[in-house]
Each structure stands twice: as C-alpha cells, then as structure tokens.
XYZ file of C-alpha atoms in Angstrom:
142
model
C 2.868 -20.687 -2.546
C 3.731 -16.626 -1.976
C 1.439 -14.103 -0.815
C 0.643 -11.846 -3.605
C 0.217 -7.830 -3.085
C -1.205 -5.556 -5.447
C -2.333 -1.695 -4.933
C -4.629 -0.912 -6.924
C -6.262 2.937 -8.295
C -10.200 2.488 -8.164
C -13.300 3.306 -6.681
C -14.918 1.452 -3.760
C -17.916 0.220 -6.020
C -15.046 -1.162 -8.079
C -14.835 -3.801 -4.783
C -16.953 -6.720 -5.630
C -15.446 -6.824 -9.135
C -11.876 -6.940 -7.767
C -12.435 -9.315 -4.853
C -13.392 -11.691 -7.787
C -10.182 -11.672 -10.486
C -6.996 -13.524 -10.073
C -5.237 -10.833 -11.422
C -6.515 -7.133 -10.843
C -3.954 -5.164 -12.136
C -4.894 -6.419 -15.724
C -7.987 -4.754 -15.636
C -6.671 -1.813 -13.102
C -4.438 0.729 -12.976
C -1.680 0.079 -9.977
C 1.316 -1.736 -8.831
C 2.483 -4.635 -8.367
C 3.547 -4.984 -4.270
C 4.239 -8.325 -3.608
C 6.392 -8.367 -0.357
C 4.468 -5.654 1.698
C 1.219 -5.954 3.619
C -0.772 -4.401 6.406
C 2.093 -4.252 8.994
C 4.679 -2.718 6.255
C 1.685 -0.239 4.890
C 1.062 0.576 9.141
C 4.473 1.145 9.378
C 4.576 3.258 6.585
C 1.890 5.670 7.939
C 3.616 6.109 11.442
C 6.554 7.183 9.705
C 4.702 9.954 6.747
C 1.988 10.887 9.383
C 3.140 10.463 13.007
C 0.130 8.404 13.811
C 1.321 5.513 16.389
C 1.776 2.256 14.644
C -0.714 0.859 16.627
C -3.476 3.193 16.518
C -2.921 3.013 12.439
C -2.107 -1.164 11.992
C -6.194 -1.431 12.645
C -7.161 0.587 9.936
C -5.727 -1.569 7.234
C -8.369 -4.539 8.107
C -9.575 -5.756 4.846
C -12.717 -3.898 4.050
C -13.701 -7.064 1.814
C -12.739 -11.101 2.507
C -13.666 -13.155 -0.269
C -11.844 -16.535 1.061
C -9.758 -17.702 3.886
C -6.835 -17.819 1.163
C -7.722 -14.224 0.094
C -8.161 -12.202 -1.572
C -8.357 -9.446 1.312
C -8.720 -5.823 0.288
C -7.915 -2.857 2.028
C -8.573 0.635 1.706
C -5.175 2.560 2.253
C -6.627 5.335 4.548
C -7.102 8.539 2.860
C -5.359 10.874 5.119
C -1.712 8.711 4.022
C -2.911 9.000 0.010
C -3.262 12.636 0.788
C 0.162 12.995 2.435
C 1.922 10.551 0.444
C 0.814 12.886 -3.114
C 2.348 15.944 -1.684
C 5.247 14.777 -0.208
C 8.579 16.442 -1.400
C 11.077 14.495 -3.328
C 13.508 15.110 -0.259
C 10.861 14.075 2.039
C 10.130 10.838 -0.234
C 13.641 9.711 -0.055
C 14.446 10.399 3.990
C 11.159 8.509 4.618
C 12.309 6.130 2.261
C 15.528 5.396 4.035
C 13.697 5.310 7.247
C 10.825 2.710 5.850
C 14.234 1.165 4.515
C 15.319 0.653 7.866
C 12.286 -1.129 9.320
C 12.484 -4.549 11.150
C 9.181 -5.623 7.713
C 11.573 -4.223 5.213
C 15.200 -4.806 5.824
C 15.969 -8.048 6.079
C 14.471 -8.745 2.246
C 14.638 -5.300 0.489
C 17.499 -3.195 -0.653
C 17.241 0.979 0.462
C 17.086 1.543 -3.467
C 13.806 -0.868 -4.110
C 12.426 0.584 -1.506
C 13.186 4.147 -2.505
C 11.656 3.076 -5.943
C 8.801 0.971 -4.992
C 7.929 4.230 -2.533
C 8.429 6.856 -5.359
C 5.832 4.691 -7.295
C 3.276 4.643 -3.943
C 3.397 8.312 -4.423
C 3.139 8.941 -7.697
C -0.533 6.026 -7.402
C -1.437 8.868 -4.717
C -1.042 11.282 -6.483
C -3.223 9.714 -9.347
C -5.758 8.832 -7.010
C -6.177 12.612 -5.476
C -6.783 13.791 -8.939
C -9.679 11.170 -9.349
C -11.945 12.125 -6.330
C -13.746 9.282 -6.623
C -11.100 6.928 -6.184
C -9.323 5.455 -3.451
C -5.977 3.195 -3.361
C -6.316 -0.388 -2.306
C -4.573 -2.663 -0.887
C -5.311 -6.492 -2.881
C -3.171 -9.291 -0.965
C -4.158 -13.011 -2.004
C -2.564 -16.234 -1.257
C-alpha cells in the first residue's frame, strides 16, 4: 500500500469534513501530490523563503490526525502560499531545478515533473491568496 498526498484549496473549518473522505479532491479543489510530504514541502520552503530546513520541517505537523494510518493534514504555512503566488516564472523554474536537485526528490522524479508539479503548487497559491479565507493543505493518508 502507497502513501497518498493530496493539497487541497479550503478553509480550516473545511477540516473535520476532509479528515473524514477517502478521496478529498472529489469534493475539493487541488492536486493530486502523491510522492511528496512534510520533509519535501520543508525542503521546499528553505529553498523559496530562506527559512532553515529545520526551523520550517516543524511547522508542517499535521494540524488534524484522524488515524494512525492517516489521514494527517497539514496547513502549508502561509508565509510559503504567499511567496509561492508571486513568484516569477524565472524564479519558479531555478527553484524548480534546485527542489529538482534535492536528496526527497531526485532519486524518483524527473527536473520536468517537478518543474510541472511546482508550476501547479503556485498557481493553488495563487488561488488560495485570492480566497482570504482559505488556506492550502497538505492531506497525506496511507
């Protein structure tokens, strides 16, 4: 059995309701992320922000546990939504081939997923900054 990942464009009252489907992005607005998690999402921030890996990796634990096989949701800190919807499209793709690069991302993705899958991160921030009310989460289940 694989880990499932899906980000997901809603609003933190949405959280109960979510926590309780098998399959969120039926009913949600997102993307479908299997193959990253916490670590590759930390990662992710270091590189768009500058924040230190470590200081940021905490920040990503699940705001809601519904089992010990998941789901787990986390809140994708605002601060990397905000930055991630106004970053350049020359920005996108040299952060892109550094994420790329990383020892979470390498070995199983090519530089051109992950310059797509990262152009579509952005493009769920930038949805999510013009719903103020909304947040991006993070929905990983077993």
């Amino acid at each position: 059995m694989g880990v499932l990942t899906d980000l997901l464009v809603a609003t933190e009252a949405d959280l109960e309701a979510i926590g309780e489907m098998d399959y969120p992005l039926g009913q949600f607005p997102g993307l479908d992320a299997k193959g990253l998690d916490w670590v590759s999402f930390a990662t992710l921030q270091e590189l768009v922000t500058g924040e230190p890996y470590d200081d940021v990796l905490k920040l990503y634990d699940p705001v809601l546990i519904v089992s010990d096989d998941g789901p787990w949701i986390s809140k994708i800190p605002a601060n990397l939504v905000e930055r991630l919807a106004s970053l350049t499209e020359t920005e996108r793709r040299t952060i892109g081939s550094r994420w790329a690069q990383t020892e979470e991302l390498k070995r199983w993705w090519a530089e051109e997923v992950v310059q797509d899958v990262l152009k579509d991160i952005c493009d769920l921030a930038v949805r999510v900054i013009s719903q103020p009310d909304h947040v991006l989460l993070m929905w990983i289940c077993t």
